[in-house]
Coordinates of C-alpha atoms in Angstrom, one line a residue:
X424 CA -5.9 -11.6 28.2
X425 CA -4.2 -13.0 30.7
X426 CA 0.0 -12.8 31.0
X427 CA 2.6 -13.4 33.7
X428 CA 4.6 -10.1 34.1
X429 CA 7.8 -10.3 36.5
X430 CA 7.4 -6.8 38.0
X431 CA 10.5 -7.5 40.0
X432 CA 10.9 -9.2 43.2
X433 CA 7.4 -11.0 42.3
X434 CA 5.5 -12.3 39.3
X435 CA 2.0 -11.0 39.1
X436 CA -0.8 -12.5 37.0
X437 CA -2.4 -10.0 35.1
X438 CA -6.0 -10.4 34.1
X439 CA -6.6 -7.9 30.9
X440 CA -3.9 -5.3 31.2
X441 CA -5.5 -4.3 34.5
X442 CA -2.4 -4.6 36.4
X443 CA -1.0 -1.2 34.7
X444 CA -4.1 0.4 36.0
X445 CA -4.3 2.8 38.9
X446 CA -7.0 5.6 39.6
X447 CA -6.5 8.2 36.2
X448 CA -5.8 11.7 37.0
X449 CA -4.4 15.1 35.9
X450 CA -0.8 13.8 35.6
X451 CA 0.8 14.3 32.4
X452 CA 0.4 11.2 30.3
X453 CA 3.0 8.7 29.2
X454 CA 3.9 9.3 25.6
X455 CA 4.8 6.4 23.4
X456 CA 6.5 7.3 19.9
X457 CA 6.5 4.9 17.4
X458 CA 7.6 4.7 14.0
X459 CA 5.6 2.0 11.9
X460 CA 5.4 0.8 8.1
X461 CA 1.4 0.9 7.9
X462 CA 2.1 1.1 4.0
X463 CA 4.6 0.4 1.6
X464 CA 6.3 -2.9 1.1
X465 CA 6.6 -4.3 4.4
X466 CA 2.6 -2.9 5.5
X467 CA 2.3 -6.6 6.2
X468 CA 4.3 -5.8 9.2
X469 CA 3.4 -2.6 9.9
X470 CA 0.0 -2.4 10.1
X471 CA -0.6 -5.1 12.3
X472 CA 1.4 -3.6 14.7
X473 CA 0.0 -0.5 14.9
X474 CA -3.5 -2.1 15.2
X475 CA -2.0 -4.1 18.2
X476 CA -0.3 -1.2 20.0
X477 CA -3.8 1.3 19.3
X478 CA -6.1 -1.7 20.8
X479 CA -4.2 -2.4 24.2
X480 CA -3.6 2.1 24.8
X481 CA -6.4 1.8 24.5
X482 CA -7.7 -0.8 26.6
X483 CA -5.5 0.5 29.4
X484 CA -6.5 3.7 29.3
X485 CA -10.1 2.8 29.6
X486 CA -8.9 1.1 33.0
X487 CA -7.2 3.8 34.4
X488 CA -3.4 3.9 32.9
X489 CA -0.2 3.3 34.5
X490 CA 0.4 5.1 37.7
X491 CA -2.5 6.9 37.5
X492 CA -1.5 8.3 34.1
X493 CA -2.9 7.8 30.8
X494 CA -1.1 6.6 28.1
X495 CA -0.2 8.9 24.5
X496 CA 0.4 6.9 21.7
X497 CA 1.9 9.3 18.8
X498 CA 2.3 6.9 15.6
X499 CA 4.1 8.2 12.5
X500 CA 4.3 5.7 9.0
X501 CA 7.6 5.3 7.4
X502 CA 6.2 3.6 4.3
X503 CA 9.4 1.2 4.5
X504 CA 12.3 4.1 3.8
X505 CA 14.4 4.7 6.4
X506 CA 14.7 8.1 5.6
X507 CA 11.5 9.1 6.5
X508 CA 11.8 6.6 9.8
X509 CA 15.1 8.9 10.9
X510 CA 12.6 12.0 10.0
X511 CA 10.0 10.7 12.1
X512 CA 12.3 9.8 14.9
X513 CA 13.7 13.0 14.9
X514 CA 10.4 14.6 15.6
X515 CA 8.9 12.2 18.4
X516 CA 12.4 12.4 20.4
X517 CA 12.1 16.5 19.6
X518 CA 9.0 17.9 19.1
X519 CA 6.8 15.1 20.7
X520 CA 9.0 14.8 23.8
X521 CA 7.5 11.1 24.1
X522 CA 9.2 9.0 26.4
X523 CA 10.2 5.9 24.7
X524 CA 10.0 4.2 21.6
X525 CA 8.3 1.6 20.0
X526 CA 8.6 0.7 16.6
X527 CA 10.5 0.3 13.4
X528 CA 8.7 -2.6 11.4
X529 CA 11.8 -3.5 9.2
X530 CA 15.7 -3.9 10.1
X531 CA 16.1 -0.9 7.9
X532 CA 13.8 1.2 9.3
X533 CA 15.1 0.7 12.8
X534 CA 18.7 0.8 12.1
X535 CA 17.8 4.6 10.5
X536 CA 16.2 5.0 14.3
X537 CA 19.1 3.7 16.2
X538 CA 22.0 6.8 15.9
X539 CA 18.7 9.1 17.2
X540 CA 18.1 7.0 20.1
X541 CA 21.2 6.4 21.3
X542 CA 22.1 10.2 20.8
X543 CA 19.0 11.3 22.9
X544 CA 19.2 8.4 25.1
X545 CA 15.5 7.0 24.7
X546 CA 14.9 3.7 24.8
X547 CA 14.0 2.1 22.3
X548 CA 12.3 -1.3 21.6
X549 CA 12.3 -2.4 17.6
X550 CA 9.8 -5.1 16.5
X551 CA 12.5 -6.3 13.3
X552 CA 14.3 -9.3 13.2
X553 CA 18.0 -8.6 12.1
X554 CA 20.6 -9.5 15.1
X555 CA 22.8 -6.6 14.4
X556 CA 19.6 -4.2 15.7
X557 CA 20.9 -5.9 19.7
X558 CA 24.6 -7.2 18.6
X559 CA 26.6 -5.4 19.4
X560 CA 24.6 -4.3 22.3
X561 CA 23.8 -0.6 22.2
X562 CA 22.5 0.7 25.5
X563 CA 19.3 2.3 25.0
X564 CA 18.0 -0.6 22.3
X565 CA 15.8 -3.4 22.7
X566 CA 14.1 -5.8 20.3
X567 CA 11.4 -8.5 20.7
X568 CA 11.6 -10.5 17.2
X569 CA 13.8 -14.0 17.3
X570 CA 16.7 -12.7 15.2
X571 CA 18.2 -13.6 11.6
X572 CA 21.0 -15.7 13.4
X573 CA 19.0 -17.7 15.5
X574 CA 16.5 -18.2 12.4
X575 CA 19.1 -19.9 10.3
X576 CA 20.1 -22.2 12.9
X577 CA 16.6 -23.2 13.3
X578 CA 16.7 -23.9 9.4
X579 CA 20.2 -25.7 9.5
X580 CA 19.4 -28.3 12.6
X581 CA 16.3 -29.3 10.8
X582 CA 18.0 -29.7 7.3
X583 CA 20.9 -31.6 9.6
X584 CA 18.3 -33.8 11.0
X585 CA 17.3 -34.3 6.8
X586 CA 20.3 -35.2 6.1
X587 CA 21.1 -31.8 3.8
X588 CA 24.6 -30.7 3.7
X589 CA 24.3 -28.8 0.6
X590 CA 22.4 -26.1 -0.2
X591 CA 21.3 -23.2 -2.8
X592 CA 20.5 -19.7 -1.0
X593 CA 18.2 -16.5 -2.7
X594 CA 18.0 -13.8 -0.8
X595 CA 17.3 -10.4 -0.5
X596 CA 20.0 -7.8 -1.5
X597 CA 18.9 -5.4 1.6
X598 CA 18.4 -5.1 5.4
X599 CA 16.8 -8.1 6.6
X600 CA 17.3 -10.3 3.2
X601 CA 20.9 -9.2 3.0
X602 CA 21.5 -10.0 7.2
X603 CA 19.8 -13.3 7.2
X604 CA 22.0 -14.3 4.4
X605 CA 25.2 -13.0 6.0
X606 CA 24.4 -14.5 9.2
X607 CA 23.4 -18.0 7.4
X608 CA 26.8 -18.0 6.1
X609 CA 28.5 -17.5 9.1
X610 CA 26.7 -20.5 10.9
X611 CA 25.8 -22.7 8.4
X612 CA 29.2 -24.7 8.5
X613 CA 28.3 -25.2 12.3
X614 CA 25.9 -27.6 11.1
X615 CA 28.1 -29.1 8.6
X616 CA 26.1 -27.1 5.6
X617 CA 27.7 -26.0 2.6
X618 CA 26.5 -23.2 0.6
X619 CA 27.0 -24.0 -3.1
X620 CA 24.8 -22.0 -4.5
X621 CA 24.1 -17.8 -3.3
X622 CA 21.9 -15.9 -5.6
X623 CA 20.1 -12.2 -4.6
X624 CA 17.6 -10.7 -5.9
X625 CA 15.8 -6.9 -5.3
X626 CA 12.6 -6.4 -3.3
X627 CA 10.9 -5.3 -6.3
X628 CA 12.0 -7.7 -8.7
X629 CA 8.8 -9.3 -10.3
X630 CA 10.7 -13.2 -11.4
X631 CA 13.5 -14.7 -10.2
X632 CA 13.7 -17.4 -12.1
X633 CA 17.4 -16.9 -13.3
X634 CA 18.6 -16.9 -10.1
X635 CA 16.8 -20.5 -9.2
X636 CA 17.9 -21.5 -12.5
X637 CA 21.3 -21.1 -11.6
X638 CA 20.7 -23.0 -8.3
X639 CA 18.2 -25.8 -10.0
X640 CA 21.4 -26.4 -12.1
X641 CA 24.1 -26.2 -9.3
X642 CA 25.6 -29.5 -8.9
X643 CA 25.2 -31.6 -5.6
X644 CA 22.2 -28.7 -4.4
X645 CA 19.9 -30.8 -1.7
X646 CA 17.5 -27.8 -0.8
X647 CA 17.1 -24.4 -0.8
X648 CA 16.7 -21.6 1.7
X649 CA 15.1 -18.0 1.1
X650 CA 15.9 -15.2 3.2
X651 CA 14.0 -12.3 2.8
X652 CA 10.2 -10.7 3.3
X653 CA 6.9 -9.2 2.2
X654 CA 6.3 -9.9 -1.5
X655 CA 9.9 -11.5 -2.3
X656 CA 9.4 -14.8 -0.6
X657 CA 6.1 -15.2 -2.4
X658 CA 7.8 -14.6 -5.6
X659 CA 10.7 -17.4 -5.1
X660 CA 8.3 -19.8 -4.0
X661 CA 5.9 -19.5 -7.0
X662 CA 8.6 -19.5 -9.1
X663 CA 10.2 -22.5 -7.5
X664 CA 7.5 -24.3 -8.2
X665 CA 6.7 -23.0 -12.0
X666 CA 10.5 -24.6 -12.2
X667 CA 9.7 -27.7 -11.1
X668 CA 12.8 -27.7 -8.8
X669 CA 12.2 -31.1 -6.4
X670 CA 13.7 -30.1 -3.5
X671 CA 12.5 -28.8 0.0
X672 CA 12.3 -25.4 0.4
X673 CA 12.7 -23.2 3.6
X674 CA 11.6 -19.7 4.3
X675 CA 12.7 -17.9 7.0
X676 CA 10.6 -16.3 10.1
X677 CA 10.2 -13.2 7.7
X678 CA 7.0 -14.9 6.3
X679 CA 5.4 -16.2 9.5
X680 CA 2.0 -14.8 8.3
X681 CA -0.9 -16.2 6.1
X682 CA -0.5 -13.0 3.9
X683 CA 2.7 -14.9 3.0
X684 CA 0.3 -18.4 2.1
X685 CA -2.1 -16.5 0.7
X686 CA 0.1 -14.5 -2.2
X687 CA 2.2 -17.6 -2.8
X688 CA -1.4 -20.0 -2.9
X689 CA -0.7 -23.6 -3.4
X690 CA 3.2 -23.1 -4.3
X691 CA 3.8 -22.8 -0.4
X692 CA 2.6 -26.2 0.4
X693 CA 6.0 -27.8 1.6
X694 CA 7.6 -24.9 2.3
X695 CA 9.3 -25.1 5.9
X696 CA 10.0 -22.3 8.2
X697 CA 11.2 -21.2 12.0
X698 CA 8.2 -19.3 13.8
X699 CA 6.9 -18.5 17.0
X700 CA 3.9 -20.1 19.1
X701 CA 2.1 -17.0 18.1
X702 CA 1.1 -18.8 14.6
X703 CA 0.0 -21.9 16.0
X704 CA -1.8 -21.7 19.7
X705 CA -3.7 -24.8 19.1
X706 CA -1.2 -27.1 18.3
X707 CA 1.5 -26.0 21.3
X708 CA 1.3 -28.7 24.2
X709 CA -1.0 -27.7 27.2
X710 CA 2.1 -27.4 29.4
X711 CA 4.1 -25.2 27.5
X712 CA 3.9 -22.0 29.2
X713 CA 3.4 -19.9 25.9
X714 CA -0.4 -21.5 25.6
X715 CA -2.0 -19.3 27.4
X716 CA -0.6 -15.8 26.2
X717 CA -0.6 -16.5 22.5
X718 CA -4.3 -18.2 22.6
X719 CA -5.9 -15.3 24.3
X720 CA -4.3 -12.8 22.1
X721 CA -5.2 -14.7 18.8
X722 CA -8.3 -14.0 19.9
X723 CA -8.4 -10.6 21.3
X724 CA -6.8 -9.7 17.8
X725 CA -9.0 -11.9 15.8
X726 CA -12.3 -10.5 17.3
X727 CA -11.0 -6.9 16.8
X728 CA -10.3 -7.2 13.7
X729 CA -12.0 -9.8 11.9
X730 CA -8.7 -11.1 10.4
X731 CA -5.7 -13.9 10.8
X732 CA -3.6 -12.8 13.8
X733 CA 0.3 -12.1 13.2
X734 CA 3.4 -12.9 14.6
X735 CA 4.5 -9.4 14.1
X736 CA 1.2 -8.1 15.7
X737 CA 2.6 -10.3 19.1
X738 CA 5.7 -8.5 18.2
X739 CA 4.4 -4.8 18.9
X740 CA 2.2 -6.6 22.4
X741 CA 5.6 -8.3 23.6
X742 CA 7.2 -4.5 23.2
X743 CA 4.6 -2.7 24.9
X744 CA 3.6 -5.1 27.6
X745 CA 7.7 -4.7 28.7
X746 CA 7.7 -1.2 28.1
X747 CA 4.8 -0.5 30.6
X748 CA 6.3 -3.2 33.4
X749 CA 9.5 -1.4 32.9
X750 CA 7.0 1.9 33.4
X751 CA 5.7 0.4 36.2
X752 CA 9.0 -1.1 38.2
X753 CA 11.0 2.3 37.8
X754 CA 7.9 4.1 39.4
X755 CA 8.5 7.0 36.3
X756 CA 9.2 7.7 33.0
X757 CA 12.4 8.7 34.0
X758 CA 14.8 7.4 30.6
X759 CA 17.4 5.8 32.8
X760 CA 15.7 4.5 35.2
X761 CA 13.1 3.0 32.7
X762 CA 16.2 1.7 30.3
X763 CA 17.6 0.0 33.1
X764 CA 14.2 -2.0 34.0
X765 CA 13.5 -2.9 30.5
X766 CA 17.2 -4.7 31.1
X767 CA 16.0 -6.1 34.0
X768 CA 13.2 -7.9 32.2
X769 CA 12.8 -11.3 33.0
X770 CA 11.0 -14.6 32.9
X771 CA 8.1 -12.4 30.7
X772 CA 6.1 -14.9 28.6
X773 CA 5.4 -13.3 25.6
X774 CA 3.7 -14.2 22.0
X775 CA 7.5 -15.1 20.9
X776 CA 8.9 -17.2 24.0
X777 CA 10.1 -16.4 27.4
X778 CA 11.9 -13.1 27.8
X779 CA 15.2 -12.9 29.9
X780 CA 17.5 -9.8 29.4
X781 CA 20.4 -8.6 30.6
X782 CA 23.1 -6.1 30.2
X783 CA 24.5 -8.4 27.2
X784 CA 21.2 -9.7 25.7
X785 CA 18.8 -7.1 24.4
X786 CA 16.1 -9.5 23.4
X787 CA 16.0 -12.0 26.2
X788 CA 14.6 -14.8 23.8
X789 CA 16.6 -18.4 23.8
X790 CA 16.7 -20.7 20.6
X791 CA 13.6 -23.0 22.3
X792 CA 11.3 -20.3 21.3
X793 CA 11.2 -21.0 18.1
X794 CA 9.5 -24.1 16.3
X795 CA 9.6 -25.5 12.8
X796 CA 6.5 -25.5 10.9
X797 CA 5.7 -26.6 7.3
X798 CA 3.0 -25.6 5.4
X799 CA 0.5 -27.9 4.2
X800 CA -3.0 -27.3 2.5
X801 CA -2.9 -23.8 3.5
X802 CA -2.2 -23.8 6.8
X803 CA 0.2 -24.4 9.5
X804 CA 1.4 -27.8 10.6
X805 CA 3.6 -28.0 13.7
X806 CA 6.7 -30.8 13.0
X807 CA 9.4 -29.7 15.6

């Protein structure tokens, strides 16, 4: 696929992943840890990213690696408990002696990761969405998902634009569920929103329909926003329709995936959510700069695997494609001196926007890379 890197002094168009190759040799190759939910709750997230991250190693490799060396990719599987993610952080930084980190699927899998790779000082880039994974900043760790903050003020200008200044909120009582709906409260009065209504519920619960009971029945409620991921969201939405409540309903980018459409079927007609170009290549304008990147990796991923690309498979591409420019601009997988390049990322067009970093922005993505989508007959339909 084709991708503009900023290497540094010069952007560089890159035709496959070609311009990490050199000629391979007997040098040690360049280990890549990463920590992954494959199964569990949140293998929706998971395994597309590991898929992603085995496909391109392995492309590269076949054209020669990155300086000359060949890339190791060591991949452990949480299952979604951050326990094991410490354990398996612990023995990548230790006993595989890789040289950075790629990884954690969920907010709370990379926040077990975090003390370890700031400890060791590896760098680490996440692929989960919560802001306080990058805020504060914390100098060895990266992220490439739009974040829980900027997610809710996606969802707040478009209900502004609605004319919603009342709302109902169910969220999840953990990690990203719980950060979303922390973060929605502390920006939602930006946008002149009141919350009247804040219900949780439990990753495993099987019905909430007491909790959008309680919200149906609120007084003044104008629409209804669900913060959370994997089979949760599904859940609300079915069960917001089963209740007949008549009033829009917005997901967050947590659900940005037909596995989301396809277990909440025809309930999720309506529903509105933030997302990146990576979901909708077709329907981005021919100028916008994203085009390019996201349609030839919907189809790279696509053809490999025969199903509906991701914007968390992009997520694991955005983190290696920096990675290996950092690789590539520090001339070594020297920690330091490859944390301090991934820093210096800039103007990378990735599957979620354009990357800028900087010593006080660990993700590099602005506001304008997300869009608004709503789901209609199945699929997605750009409105913003």
């Amino acid at each position: 696929m084709r991708n503009l890197v900023n290497w540094g002094a010069a952007a560089v168009v890159v035709a496959g992943c070609s311009a990490f190759a050199g000629q391979a040799g007997a040098a040690d190759p360049i280990k890549i840890g990463s920590i992954l939910s494959v199964t569990g709750p949140a293998s929706f997230l998971g395994e597309p990213e590991k898929k992603t991250l085995e496909m391109y190693v392995e492309r590269i490799n076949k054209e020669g690696g990155v300086m000359g060396r060949k890339i190791e990719l060591v991949v452990y599987d949480d299952g979604g408990a951050g326990e094991k993610a410490s354990t398996f952080t612990k023995r990548l930084i230790e006993s595989d002696k890789v040289d950075l980190l790629i990884g954690g699927s969920t907010t709370a899998t990379t926040m077990a990761a975090v003390p370890l790779a700031e400890r060791n000082e590896v760098p680490f880039i996440s692929l989960a969405g919560a802001v306080v994974i990058v805020d504060p900043v914390k100098k060895w760790v990266f992220k490439t998902p739009h974040t829980d903050k900027m997610a809710a003020e996606k969802v707040f200008s478009d209900m502004k634009k609605r004319g919603i200044t009342k709302i109902g909120m169910i969220s999840e009582d953990a990690g990203f569920g719980k950060s979303g709906h922390d973060q929605s409260k502390l920006v939602a009065g930006n946008y002149g929103i009141e919350i009247v209504a804040d219900e949780i519920y439990s990753p495993k619960d099987p019905d909430v329909t007491a909790q959008l009971t309680k919200i149906k029945n609120a007084a003044g409620v104008q629409a209804v926003f669900n913060f959370g991921f994997g089979q949760g969201p599904a859940i609300v939405t079915k069960n917001f329709k089963q209740l007949g409540i008549a009033l829009p309903l917005y997901q967050s980018h947590g659900v940005a995936s037909k596995d989301f459409i396809k277990l909440a079927g025809d309930a999720a007609d309506g529903v509105r959510l933030p997302a990146a170009g990576q979901v909708i290549p077709e329907q981005l304008a021919a100028t916008d700069p994203q085009k390019p990147v996201v349609t030839a990796f919907k189809k790279d991923y696509e053809t490999a695997f025969k199903s509906d690309v991701s914007t968390f498979a992009g997520h694991a591409y955005d983190g290696l494609q920096i990675a290996l420019a950092a690789i590539n601009r520090a001339k070594s997988t020297d920690r330091a001196k490859v944390r301090d390049e991934i820093e210096k990322t800039s103007g990378y067009v990735g599957t979620g926007g354009l990357v800028s970093m900087s010593p006080t922005d660990h993700m590099g993505l602005s506001p304008s890379a997300f869009h608004m989508l709503e789901i209609r007959k199945g699929d997605w339909v750009l409105i913003d």
